mmCIF file of C-alpha atoms in Angstrom:
data_model
loop_
_atom_site.group_PDB
_atom_site.id
_atom_site.type_symbol
_atom_site.label_atom_id
_atom_site.label_comp_id
_atom_site.label_asym_id
_atom_site.label_seq_id
_atom_site.Cartn_x
_atom_site.Cartn_y
_atom_site.Cartn_z
ATOM 1 C CA MET A 253 88.684 42.233 -84.697
ATOM 2 C CA ASN A 254 91.738 44.522 -84.742
ATOM 3 C CA ILE A 255 92.449 43.545 -88.364
ATOM 4 C CA MET A 256 88.859 44.302 -89.367
ATOM 5 C CA ALA A 257 88.916 47.613 -87.504
ATOM 6 C CA GLY A 258 92.185 48.556 -89.212
ATOM 7 C CA ALA A 259 90.734 47.696 -92.631
ATOM 8 C CA ASP A 260 87.628 49.793 -91.932
ATOM 9 C CA MET A 261 89.817 52.715 -90.883
ATOM 10 C CA GLN A 262 91.878 52.412 -94.056
ATOM 11 C CA ASP A 263 88.710 52.360 -96.181
ATOM 12 C CA THR A 264 87.359 55.420 -94.386
ATOM 13 C CA THR A 265 90.636 57.300 -94.890
ATOM 14 C CA PHE A 266 90.715 56.295 -98.567
ATOM 15 C CA VAL A 267 87.162 57.520 -99.175
ATOM 16 C CA ARG A 268 87.810 60.804 -97.351
ATOM 17 C CA ASP A 269 91.070 61.526 -99.183
ATOM 18 C CA LYS A 270 89.561 60.496 -102.516
ATOM 19 C CA ARG A 271 86.523 62.740 -102.124
ATOM 20 C CA ALA A 272 88.567 65.755 -101.033
ATOM 21 C CA SER A 273 91.146 65.293 -103.802
ATOM 22 C CA LEU A 274 88.555 64.874 -106.532
ATOM 23 C CA LEU A 275 86.616 67.961 -105.435
ATOM 24 C CA LEU A 276 89.818 70.020 -105.522
ATOM 25 C CA LEU A 277 90.797 68.475 -108.863
ATOM 26 C CA LEU A 278 87.411 69.286 -110.418
ATOM 27 C CA ALA A 279 87.619 72.872 -109.173
ATOM 28 C CA ALA A 280 91.177 73.248 -110.476
ATOM 29 C CA GLN A 281 90.202 71.755 -113.841
ATOM 30 C CA VAL A 282 87.250 74.123 -114.354
ATOM 31 C CA LEU A 283 89.332 77.149 -113.317
ATOM 32 C CA ALA A 284 92.322 76.230 -115.482
ATOM 33 C CA MET A 285 90.217 75.459 -118.563
ATOM 34 C CA SER A 286 88.691 78.954 -118.439
ATOM 35 C CA VAL A 287 91.737 80.297 -120.322
ATOM 36 C CA TRP A 288 90.946 77.925 -123.206
ATOM 37 C CA PHE A 289 87.504 79.419 -123.820
ATOM 38 C CA SER A 290 88.291 83.037 -122.936
ATOM 39 C CA SER A 291 88.722 84.138 -126.570
ATOM 40 C CA ALA A 292 85.369 82.609 -127.522
ATOM 41 C CA ALA A 293 83.780 84.740 -124.811
ATOM 42 C CA ALA A 294 85.792 87.871 -125.656
ATOM 43 C CA ILE A 295 85.440 87.856 -129.445
ATOM 44 C CA ALA A 296 82.025 89.565 -129.541
ATOM 45 C CA ASP A 297 83.295 92.548 -127.545
ATOM 46 C CA ILE A 298 86.554 92.675 -129.531
ATOM 47 C CA LYS A 299 84.593 92.949 -132.787
ATOM 48 C CA LEU A 300 82.743 96.025 -131.480
ATOM 49 C CA THR A 301 86.003 98.000 -131.354
ATOM 50 C CA TYR A 302 88.454 96.370 -133.756
ATOM 51 C CA GLN A 303 88.325 95.399 -137.413
ATOM 52 C CA ILE A 304 88.877 91.648 -137.539
ATOM 53 C CA SER A 305 88.557 89.458 -140.618
ATOM 54 C CA PRO A 306 86.716 86.102 -140.542
ATOM 55 C CA VAL A 307 90.062 84.330 -141.025
ATOM 56 C CA ALA A 308 91.643 86.196 -138.096
ATOM 57 C CA GLU A 309 88.586 85.504 -135.954
ATOM 58 C CA ALA A 310 88.749 81.783 -136.716
ATOM 59 C CA LEU A 311 92.485 81.718 -135.982
ATOM 60 C CA LEU A 312 92.029 83.544 -132.675
ATOM 61 C CA THR A 313 89.493 80.977 -131.461
ATOM 62 C CA SER A 314 91.308 77.921 -132.872
ATOM 63 C CA ALA A 315 94.871 78.897 -131.865
ATOM 64 C CA VAL A 316 94.502 77.254 -128.457
ATOM 65 C CA GLN A 317 93.434 74.022 -130.125
ATOM 66 C CA ILE A 318 96.481 74.149 -132.424
ATOM 67 C CA GLY A 319 98.732 74.702 -129.416
ATOM 68 C CA PHE A 320 97.050 71.853 -127.570
ATOM 69 C CA VAL A 321 97.885 69.448 -130.385
ATOM 70 C CA ILE A 322 101.525 70.606 -130.346
ATOM 71 C CA GLY A 323 101.688 70.291 -126.561
ATOM 72 C CA THR A 324 100.207 66.808 -126.464
ATOM 73 C CA ILE A 325 102.656 65.564 -129.092
ATOM 74 C CA VAL A 326 105.623 66.849 -127.086
ATOM 75 C CA SER A 327 104.176 65.564 -123.798
ATOM 76 C CA ALA A 328 103.493 62.115 -125.217
ATOM 77 C CA LEU A 329 106.930 61.766 -126.825
ATOM 78 C CA LEU A 330 108.652 62.731 -123.570
ATOM 79 C CA GLY A 331 106.204 60.794 -121.361
ATOM 80 C CA LEU A 332 105.797 63.849 -119.113
ATOM 81 C CA ALA A 333 102.512 62.738 -117.518
ATOM 82 C CA ASP A 334 104.047 59.414 -116.451
ATOM 83 C CA ARG A 335 107.564 60.545 -115.454
ATOM 84 C CA TYR A 336 106.822 63.552 -113.257
ATOM 85 C CA ASP A 337 104.491 64.456 -110.416
ATOM 86 C CA PRO A 338 101.255 65.270 -112.270
ATOM 87 C CA ARG A 339 100.356 67.983 -109.736
ATOM 88 C CA ARG A 340 103.554 69.928 -110.442
ATOM 89 C CA LEU A 341 103.075 69.527 -114.190
ATOM 90 C CA PHE A 342 99.476 70.764 -113.859
ATOM 91 C CA ALA A 343 100.480 73.708 -111.622
ATOM 92 C CA LEU A 344 103.334 74.782 -113.915
ATOM 93 C CA SER A 345 101.149 74.535 -117.015
ATOM 94 C CA ALA A 346 98.268 76.490 -115.459
ATOM 95 C CA GLY A 347 100.702 79.129 -114.196
ATOM 96 C CA ILE A 348 102.294 79.711 -117.609
ATOM 97 C CA ALA A 349 98.840 79.799 -119.221
ATOM 98 C CA ALA A 350 97.832 82.441 -116.664
ATOM 99 C CA VAL A 351 100.826 84.615 -117.587
ATOM 100 C CA ALA A 352 100.115 84.231 -121.317
ATOM 101 C CA THR A 353 96.442 85.114 -120.859
ATOM 102 C CA GLY A 354 97.164 87.994 -118.479
ATOM 103 C CA THR A 355 99.511 89.526 -121.052
ATOM 104 C CA LEU A 356 96.560 89.818 -123.452
ATOM 105 C CA VAL A 357 94.954 92.381 -121.133
ATOM 106 C CA VAL A 358 97.611 94.975 -121.999
ATOM 107 C CA LEU A 359 97.886 94.192 -125.726
ATOM 108 C CA GLU A 360 95.632 95.036 -128.633
ATOM 109 C CA PRO A 361 93.510 91.902 -129.072
ATOM 110 C CA THR A 362 94.624 91.180 -132.648
ATOM 111 C CA GLY A 363 97.912 90.437 -134.377
ATOM 112 C CA GLY A 364 100.648 87.842 -134.442
ATOM 113 C CA VAL A 365 101.751 88.222 -130.820
ATOM 114 C CA VAL A 366 98.221 87.541 -129.591
ATOM 115 C CA ILE A 367 97.963 84.415 -131.750
ATOM 116 C CA ALA A 368 101.354 83.227 -130.448
ATOM 117 C CA LEU A 369 100.205 83.693 -126.844
ATOM 118 C CA ARG A 370 97.015 81.756 -127.534
ATOM 119 C CA ILE A 371 99.043 78.930 -129.075
ATOM 120 C CA LEU A 372 101.292 78.931 -125.975
ATOM 121 C CA THR A 373 98.159 78.708 -123.842
ATOM 122 C CA GLY A 374 97.075 75.650 -125.832
ATOM 123 C CA VAL A 375 100.471 74.029 -125.339
ATOM 124 C CA CYS A 376 100.014 74.520 -121.583
ATOM 125 C CA MET A 377 96.537 72.966 -121.677
ATOM 126 C CA ALA A 378 98.251 69.716 -122.672
ATOM 127 C CA GLY A 379 99.609 69.745 -119.125
ATOM 128 C CA VAL A 380 96.150 70.310 -117.663
ATOM 129 C CA TYR A 381 93.369 68.326 -119.369
ATOM 130 C CA PRO A 382 94.996 64.888 -119.923
ATOM 131 C CA VAL A 383 97.004 65.287 -116.711
ATOM 132 C CA GLY A 384 93.764 65.885 -114.810
ATOM 133 C CA MET A 385 92.418 62.597 -116.203
ATOM 134 C CA ARG A 386 95.670 60.928 -115.153
ATOM 135 C CA LEU A 387 95.234 62.190 -111.601
ATOM 136 C CA ALA A 388 91.610 61.037 -111.476
ATOM 137 C CA ALA A 389 92.647 57.570 -112.649
ATOM 138 C CA THR A 390 95.015 57.193 -109.681
ATOM 139 C CA TRP A 391 91.940 57.127 -107.386
ATOM 140 C CA ALA A 392 89.883 54.685 -109.446
ATOM 141 C CA LYS A 393 88.435 51.699 -107.649
ATOM 142 C CA GLY A 394 85.895 50.235 -110.027
ATOM 143 C CA ASP A 395 84.621 53.723 -110.923
ATOM 144 C CA ILE A 396 87.128 55.146 -113.395
ATOM 145 C CA GLY A 397 84.359 55.851 -115.909
ATOM 146 C CA LEU A 398 82.566 58.067 -113.420
ATOM 147 C CA LEU A 399 85.736 59.858 -112.280
ATOM 148 C CA ILE A 400 86.861 60.801 -115.786
ATOM 149 C CA GLY A 401 83.240 61.520 -116.697
ATOM 150 C CA LEU A 402 83.107 64.179 -113.998
ATOM 151 C CA LEU A 403 86.231 65.839 -115.435
ATOM 152 C CA VAL A 404 84.773 65.806 -118.946
ATOM 153 C CA GLY A 405 81.592 67.286 -117.483
ATOM 154 C CA ALA A 406 83.703 70.149 -116.138
ATOM 155 C CA LEU A 407 85.172 70.653 -119.624
ATOM 156 C CA THR A 408 81.644 70.678 -121.058
ATOM 157 C CA LEU A 409 80.464 73.413 -118.713
ATOM 158 C CA GLY A 410 83.522 75.461 -119.660
ATOM 159 C CA SER A 411 82.689 75.026 -123.347
ATOM 160 C CA ALA A 412 79.132 76.212 -122.768
ATOM 161 C CA SER A 413 80.041 79.312 -120.736
ATOM 162 C CA PRO A 414 80.679 81.697 -123.694
ATOM 163 C CA HIS A 415 77.137 81.087 -124.920
ATOM 164 C CA LEU A 416 75.775 81.968 -121.481
ATOM 165 C CA LEU A 417 77.627 85.295 -121.676
ATOM 166 C CA ALA A 418 76.167 85.851 -125.133
ATOM 167 C CA ALA A 419 72.667 85.152 -123.842
ATOM 168 C CA PHE A 420 72.760 87.426 -120.807
ATOM 169 C CA GLY A 421 75.275 90.074 -121.775
ATOM 170 C CA GLY A 422 79.060 89.735 -121.668
ATOM 171 C CA LEU A 423 81.923 91.627 -120.078
ATOM 172 C CA GLY A 424 84.586 93.721 -121.777
ATOM 173 C CA TRP A 425 87.305 91.646 -123.388
ATOM 174 C CA GLN A 426 89.975 92.875 -120.945
ATOM 175 C CA SER A 427 87.803 91.790 -118.016
ATOM 176 C CA ILE A 428 87.235 88.369 -119.567
ATOM 177 C CA TYR A 429 90.953 87.758 -120.064
ATOM 178 C CA GLY A 430 91.662 89.147 -116.585
ATOM 179 C CA ALA A 431 89.101 86.864 -114.941
ATOM 180 C CA ALA A 432 90.512 83.845 -116.802
ATOM 181 C CA THR A 433 94.007 84.786 -115.625
ATOM 182 C CA VAL A 434 92.918 84.895 -111.982
ATOM 183 C CA ALA A 435 91.095 81.581 -112.411
ATOM 184 C CA ALA A 436 94.196 79.875 -113.846
ATOM 185 C CA ILE A 437 96.352 81.192 -110.996
ATOM 186 C CA ALA A 438 93.835 79.816 -108.502
ATOM 187 C CA ALA A 439 93.930 76.457 -110.317
ATOM 188 C CA SER A 440 97.734 76.281 -110.076
ATOM 189 C CA VAL A 441 97.445 76.803 -106.310
ATOM 190 C CA LEU A 442 94.519 74.435 -105.708
ATOM 191 C CA ILE A 443 96.136 71.528 -107.540
ATOM 192 C CA CYS A 444 98.998 71.538 -105.015
ATOM 193 C CA PHE A 445 96.557 70.382 -102.325
ATOM 194 C CA VAL A 446 95.342 67.382 -104.350
ATOM 195 C CA ARG A 447 96.608 63.995 -103.194
ATOM 196 C CA VAL A 448 97.803 61.395 -105.678
ATOM 197 C CA GLY A 449 95.845 58.144 -105.397
ATOM 198 C CA PRO A 450 97.297 54.681 -104.777
ATOM 199 C CA ASN A 451 97.149 53.642 -108.460
ATOM 200 C CA MET A 452 99.964 55.979 -109.481
ATOM 201 C CA LYS A 453 103.006 54.285 -110.977
ATOM 202 C CA ARG A 454 105.721 56.391 -112.565
ATOM 203 C CA ALA A 455 107.778 55.508 -115.621
ATOM 204 C CA ALA A 456 111.507 55.453 -114.917
ATOM 205 C CA ARG A 457 112.688 56.808 -118.268
ATOM 206 C CA ILE A 458 111.617 58.082 -121.673
ATOM 207 C CA GLU A 459 110.256 55.277 -123.851
ATOM 208 C CA PHE A 460 109.408 56.547 -127.311
ATOM 209 C CA SER A 461 107.726 53.220 -128.065
ATOM 210 C CA ARG A 462 104.882 54.266 -125.746
ATOM 211 C CA PHE A 463 103.862 56.876 -128.307
ATOM 212 C CA SER A 464 103.219 54.276 -131.000
ATOM 213 C CA GLU A 465 101.658 51.788 -128.573
ATOM 214 C CA SER A 466 98.338 53.553 -129.080
ATOM 215 C CA TRP A 467 98.222 52.167 -132.619
ATOM 216 C CA ARG A 468 100.351 49.008 -132.329
ATOM 217 C CA ARG A 469 98.174 47.290 -129.722
ATOM 218 C CA PRO A 470 94.919 46.179 -131.380
ATOM 219 C CA ALA A 471 92.652 46.747 -128.364
ATOM 220 C CA VAL A 472 94.009 50.243 -127.659
ATOM 221 C CA ARG A 473 93.836 51.079 -131.371
ATOM 222 C CA LYS A 474 90.144 50.107 -131.515
ATOM 223 C CA ALA A 475 89.357 52.257 -128.478
ATOM 224 C CA ASN A 476 91.195 55.174 -130.108
ATOM 225 C CA LEU A 477 89.365 54.689 -133.414
ATOM 226 C CA GLY A 478 86.091 54.823 -131.500
ATOM 227 C CA TYR A 479 87.274 58.039 -129.882
ATOM 228 C CA LEU A 480 88.171 59.545 -133.263
ATOM 229 C CA GLY A 481 84.676 58.785 -134.553
ATOM 230 C CA HIS A 482 83.248 60.543 -131.520
ATOM 231 C CA MET A 483 85.570 63.563 -131.875
ATOM 232 C CA TRP A 484 84.769 63.983 -135.588
ATOM 233 C CA GLU A 485 81.280 65.004 -134.494
ATOM 234 C CA LEU A 486 81.743 66.605 -131.063
ATOM 235 C CA TYR A 487 83.674 69.840 -131.550
ATOM 236 C CA ALA A 488 82.164 70.577 -134.963
ATOM 237 C CA MET A 489 78.728 70.305 -133.354
ATOM 238 C CA TRP A 490 79.787 72.589 -130.499
ATOM 239 C CA ALA A 491 81.356 75.069 -132.938
ATOM 240 C CA TRP A 492 78.459 75.361 -135.398
ATOM 241 C CA LEU A 493 75.305 74.673 -133.380
ATOM 242 C CA SER A 494 75.020 78.357 -132.410
ATOM 243 C CA LEU A 495 75.086 79.554 -136.037
ATOM 244 C CA PHE A 496 72.560 76.887 -137.045
ATOM 245 C CA LEU A 497 70.137 77.982 -134.325
ATOM 246 C CA HIS A 498 70.649 81.697 -135.013
ATOM 247 C CA GLN A 499 69.844 81.157 -138.693
ATOM 248 C CA SER A 500 66.930 78.864 -137.894
ATOM 249 C CA PHE A 501 65.351 81.330 -135.456
ATOM 250 C CA ALA A 502 65.965 84.248 -137.850
ATOM 251 C CA ALA A 503 64.201 82.349 -140.647
ATOM 252 C CA ARG A 504 61.193 81.993 -138.343
ATOM 253 C CA GLY A 505 61.181 85.746 -137.651
ATOM 254 C CA MET A 506 61.337 85.102 -133.911
ATOM 255 C CA GLU A 507 61.416 88.064 -131.561
ATOM 256 C CA ASP A 508 64.732 88.168 -129.622
ATOM 257 C CA GLY A 509 65.869 85.287 -131.815
ATOM 258 C CA ASN A 510 69.577 85.838 -131.125
ATOM 259 C CA ILE A 511 69.112 85.666 -127.358
ATOM 260 C CA LYS A 512 66.896 82.593 -127.626
ATOM 261 C CA ALA A 513 69.368 80.878 -129.961
ATOM 262 C CA ALA A 514 72.265 81.591 -127.581
ATOM 263 C CA THR A 515 70.207 80.329 -124.647
ATOM 264 C CA LEU A 516 69.317 77.073 -126.410
ATOM 265 C CA THR A 517 72.943 76.611 -127.486
ATOM 266 C CA PHE A 518 74.075 76.996 -123.880
ATOM 267 C CA ALA A 519 71.376 74.601 -122.658
ATOM 268 C CA ALA A 520 72.301 71.975 -125.249
ATOM 269 C CA ILE A 521 76.052 72.065 -124.615
ATOM 270 C CA ALA A 522 75.776 72.436 -120.820
ATOM 271 C CA SER A 523 73.363 69.495 -120.628
ATOM 272 C CA GLY A 524 76.294 67.408 -121.800
ATOM 273 C CA ALA A 525 77.612 67.629 -118.221
ATOM 274 C CA ILE A 526 74.641 65.470 -117.216
ATOM 275 C CA GLY A 527 75.467 63.121 -120.066
ATOM 276 C CA SER A 528 79.094 62.820 -118.934
ATOM 277 C CA TRP A 529 78.042 61.950 -115.386
ATOM 278 C CA LEU A 530 75.338 59.503 -116.489
ATOM 279 C CA GLY A 531 77.638 57.901 -119.063
ATOM 280 C CA GLY A 532 80.222 57.278 -116.343
ATOM 281 C CA VAL A 533 77.703 55.716 -113.968
ATOM 282 C CA LEU A 534 76.225 53.450 -116.643
ATOM 283 C CA ALA A 535 79.580 52.459 -118.173
ATOM 284 C CA ASP A 536 80.995 51.367 -114.803
ATOM 285 C CA ARG A 537 77.851 49.290 -114.241
ATOM 286 C CA TYR A 538 77.014 47.919 -117.692
ATOM 287 C CA GLY A 539 80.215 48.235 -119.723
ATOM 288 C CA ARG A 540 82.254 50.713 -121.753
ATOM 289 C CA THR A 541 81.426 49.433 -125.242
ATOM 290 C CA THR A 542 77.721 49.207 -124.412
ATOM 291 C CA VAL A 543 77.538 52.856 -123.373
ATOM 292 C CA THR A 544 79.800 54.245 -126.103
ATOM 293 C CA MET A 545 77.953 52.437 -128.903
ATOM 294 C CA THR A 546 74.563 53.496 -127.552
ATOM 295 C CA ALA A 547 75.594 57.137 -127.121
ATOM 296 C CA MET A 548 77.203 57.343 -130.568
ATOM 297 C CA ALA A 549 74.196 55.716 -132.241
ATOM 298 C CA ILE A 550 71.820 58.260 -130.665
ATOM 299 C CA SER A 551 74.046 61.290 -131.278
ATOM 300 C CA GLY A 552 74.658 60.175 -134.856
ATOM 301 C CA LEU A 553 70.907 59.924 -135.451
ATOM 302 C CA CYS A 554 70.473 63.416 -133.968
ATOM 303 C CA ALA A 555 73.180 64.773 -136.285
ATOM 304 C CA ALA A 556 71.550 63.158 -139.311
ATOM 305 C CA THR A 557 68.146 64.546 -138.274
ATOM 306 C CA ALA A 558 68.877 68.062 -136.962
ATOM 307 C CA GLY A 559 69.471 69.704 -140.357
ATOM 308 C CA TRP A 560 66.090 68.493 -141.629
ATOM 309 C CA LEU A 561 64.402 70.293 -138.708
ATOM 310 C CA PHE A 562 65.736 73.765 -139.642
ATOM 311 C CA GLU A 563 62.211 75.120 -140.084
ATOM 312 C CA ALA A 564 60.302 72.414 -138.193
ATOM 313 C CA PRO A 565 58.120 73.256 -135.165
ATOM 314 C CA LEU A 566 60.174 74.015 -132.060
ATOM 315 C CA LEU A 567 58.457 71.119 -130.282
ATOM 316 C CA MET A 568 60.354 68.864 -132.707
ATOM 317 C CA LEU A 569 63.628 70.799 -132.983
ATOM 318 C CA VAL A 570 64.358 71.597 -129.325
ATOM 319 C CA PRO A 571 64.166 68.004 -127.948
ATOM 320 C CA VAL A 572 66.474 66.741 -130.718
ATOM 321 C CA ILE A 573 69.006 69.496 -129.987
ATOM 322 C CA ILE A 574 68.959 68.794 -126.228
ATOM 323 C CA VAL A 575 69.282 65.026 -126.707
ATOM 324 C CA TRP A 576 72.121 65.657 -129.154
ATOM 325 C CA GLY A 577 73.878 67.847 -126.581
ATOM 326 C CA ILE A 578 73.592 65.130 -123.936
ATOM 327 C CA THR A 579 74.626 62.135 -126.044
ATOM 328 C CA VAL A 580 77.379 63.791 -128.102
ATOM 329 C CA ILE A 581 79.581 63.975 -124.969
ATOM 330 C CA ALA A 582 78.152 61.149 -122.829
ATOM 331 C CA ASP A 583 80.647 58.644 -124.242
ATOM 332 C CA SER A 584 83.732 60.884 -124.307
ATOM 333 C CA ALA A 585 85.177 59.934 -120.926
ATOM 334 C CA GLN A 586 84.617 56.246 -121.559
ATOM 335 C CA PHE A 587 87.149 56.137 -124.391
ATOM 336 C CA SER A 588 89.728 57.595 -122.003
ATOM 337 C CA ALA A 589 88.645 55.181 -119.273
ATOM 338 C CA SER A 590 89.024 52.296 -121.731
ATOM 339 C CA VAL A 591 92.571 53.320 -122.636
ATOM 340 C CA ALA A 592 93.444 53.750 -118.948
ATOM 341 C CA GLU A 593 92.222 50.210 -118.217
ATOM 342 C CA LEU A 594 93.956 48.690 -121.244
ATOM 343 C CA ALA A 595 97.293 50.470 -120.679
ATOM 344 C CA GLU A 596 100.108 49.370 -118.417
ATOM 345 C CA PRO A 597 100.067 51.445 -115.188
ATOM 346 C CA GLU A 598 103.273 53.332 -116.005
ATOM 347 C CA ALA A 599 101.978 54.301 -119.487
ATOM 348 C CA VAL A 600 98.476 55.581 -118.658
ATOM 349 C CA GLY A 601 99.377 59.275 -118.834
ATOM 350 C CA THR A 602 101.197 58.968 -122.149
ATOM 351 C CA LEU A 603 98.449 56.945 -123.837
ATOM 352 C CA LEU A 604 95.756 59.343 -122.632
ATOM 353 C CA THR A 605 97.800 62.233 -124.004
ATOM 354 C CA VAL A 606 98.230 60.521 -127.388
ATOM 355 C CA GLN A 607 94.508 59.850 -127.538
ATOM 356 C CA THR A 608 93.500 63.451 -126.849
ATOM 357 C CA CYS A 609 96.134 64.685 -129.295
ATOM 358 C CA ALA A 610 94.758 62.574 -132.152
ATOM 359 C CA GLY A 611 91.183 63.537 -131.328
ATOM 360 C CA PHE A 612 91.783 67.282 -131.216
ATOM 361 C CA LEU A 613 93.893 67.131 -134.384
ATOM 362 C CA LEU A 614 90.945 65.525 -136.172
ATOM 363 C CA THR A 615 88.542 68.194 -134.939
ATOM 364 C CA LEU A 616 90.569 70.876 -136.723
ATOM 365 C CA GLY A 617 89.475 69.208 -139.957
ATOM 366 C CA SER A 618 85.842 68.531 -139.112
ATOM 367 C CA ILE A 619 85.266 72.078 -137.806
ATOM 368 C CA GLN A 620 86.616 73.584 -141.042
ATOM 369 C CA MET A 621 84.658 71.095 -143.171
ATOM 370 C CA VAL A 622 81.220 72.377 -142.123
ATOM 371 C CA PRO A 623 81.469 75.875 -143.722
ATOM 372 C CA LEU A 624 82.860 74.280 -146.901
ATOM 373 C CA VAL A 625 79.915 71.892 -147.227
ATOM 374 C CA LEU A 626 77.228 74.317 -146.038
ATOM 375 C CA PRO A 627 76.869 76.419 -149.250
ATOM 376 C CA HIS A 628 76.398 73.285 -151.359
ATOM 377 C CA LEU A 629 74.374 70.884 -149.183
ATOM 378 C CA GLY A 630 72.947 73.169 -146.504
ATOM 379 C CA TRP A 631 72.644 72.237 -142.840
ATOM 380 C CA THR A 632 71.113 68.894 -143.761
ATOM 381 C CA GLY A 633 74.249 67.814 -145.605
ATOM 382 C CA ALA A 634 76.723 69.444 -143.201
ATOM 383 C CA PHE A 635 75.281 67.808 -140.088
ATOM 384 C CA SER A 636 74.713 64.486 -141.857
ATOM 385 C CA ILE A 637 78.425 64.295 -142.683
ATOM 386 C CA LEU A 638 79.146 64.717 -138.971
ATOM 387 C CA ALA A 639 76.994 61.629 -138.344
ATOM 388 C CA VAL A 640 79.508 59.489 -140.262
ATOM 389 C CA GLY A 641 82.005 59.750 -137.383
ATOM 390 C CA PRO A 642 79.893 58.209 -134.584
ATOM 391 C CA PHE A 643 78.559 55.496 -136.880
ATOM 392 C CA LEU A 644 82.142 54.438 -137.746
ATOM 393 C CA GLY A 645 82.982 54.758 -134.048
ATOM 394 C CA CYS A 646 80.250 52.231 -133.252
ATOM 395 C CA ILE A 647 81.928 49.739 -135.582
ATOM 396 C CA ALA A 648 85.304 50.264 -133.872
ATOM 397 C CA MET A 649 83.808 49.731 -130.401
ATOM 398 C CA TRP A 650 81.914 46.642 -131.581
ATOM 399 C CA ARG A 651 85.237 45.203 -132.740
ATOM 400 C CA LEU A 652 86.781 46.079 -129.365
ATOM 401 C CA ARG A 653 83.884 44.330 -127.620
ATOM 402 C CA ARG A 654 84.816 41.110 -129.462
ATOM 403 C CA ASP A 655 88.535 41.489 -128.604
ATOM 404 C CA PRO A 656 89.664 39.226 -125.700
ATOM 405 C CA GLU A 657 91.437 42.202 -124.095
ATOM 406 C CA SER A 658 88.060 43.896 -123.603
ATOM 407 C CA ARG A 659 87.683 41.757 -120.476
ATOM 408 C CA ARG A 660 89.917 44.330 -118.782
ATOM 409 C CA LEU A 661 87.243 46.980 -119.268
ATOM 410 C CA ALA A 662 84.975 47.944 -116.339
ATOM 411 C CA GLY A 663 85.839 44.855 -114.326
ATOM 412 C CA GLY A 664 84.854 42.498 -117.141
ATOM 413 C CA ARG A 665 81.679 44.389 -118.090
ATOM 414 C CA ARG A 666 82.414 45.194 -121.712
#
């Protein structure tokens, strides 16, 4: 009886600590990621006062992504997420990002110094996003898909927030950067109160071989190839959906078309938070490859279809856009969960960092591809090319499903 009572008490303590830590982690993640999307929210107000070329505008919004790629490469090579306390790494990264973003408040919002500070912010985000997934994984107990799915849902809401500002009226650019600075400072404080779960195992030293393990091990490589197929579509869809809808609504001569387009863009991207949660629940219950292949097949079909609906009745266009927004992100966390389950415990952080690095590097190409294709093939061709990624991703995950190592996924549920 005493043994059973002790076990029940341990389970109760575990559940309480897990719930409290994950709530704090989610809050810290949302607050810290606000610096990533602050330029996207500020750019409209900046353009009202300052002359800014299309190239400079694109660089201002993509500089954080460039920095993120640089940061993840350095982090993965040095194994930072596996060698050090992830909370301290998160807090330090969020703090530096806060300083870099706060400095923008007192500078003119264009020029080389601003771009450098945005790149530095991206470097710091490499110590936030993948490290947050690492922390969530330490609490996993048959529910890693759901835990990482919740974090990706937080990222999704952050991505959608600039479009909400556009729909209902934004703030001045100094206020936006100032609010993001305060949020990042709060994140660096909150993360210090998060407990590390029992699954944490630190690496004792730098092992550069961990960096290449993502591609040397067949099962991990297949999961990463699936992730790359998913990422080829995701950020390009998020980046260009707003322009597609603005042009579509303008062609219809809709009253308040810009506001309605921004509202639908926000609804589509934000609904991905539901997809991330649902994808985690279903993947833990029915299998990672099952959910990722299903989500990519549906999102790929939406991508191949959306361009054809440019002037179609809204009753046809809107449901496709919403379903696309849900399914394009529903599988994202499950690629990370797959790598976490396939990796050795002391290499989880490094392999997650390598995965996100490769994915975000690829998005730099797919985002720039759309405006190159658009003048020649229109939205039909541009969005259809995005559909190639998830369809190839389905093939990669089907191959992983047939790999004997896939038995390690979701407790044997492939």
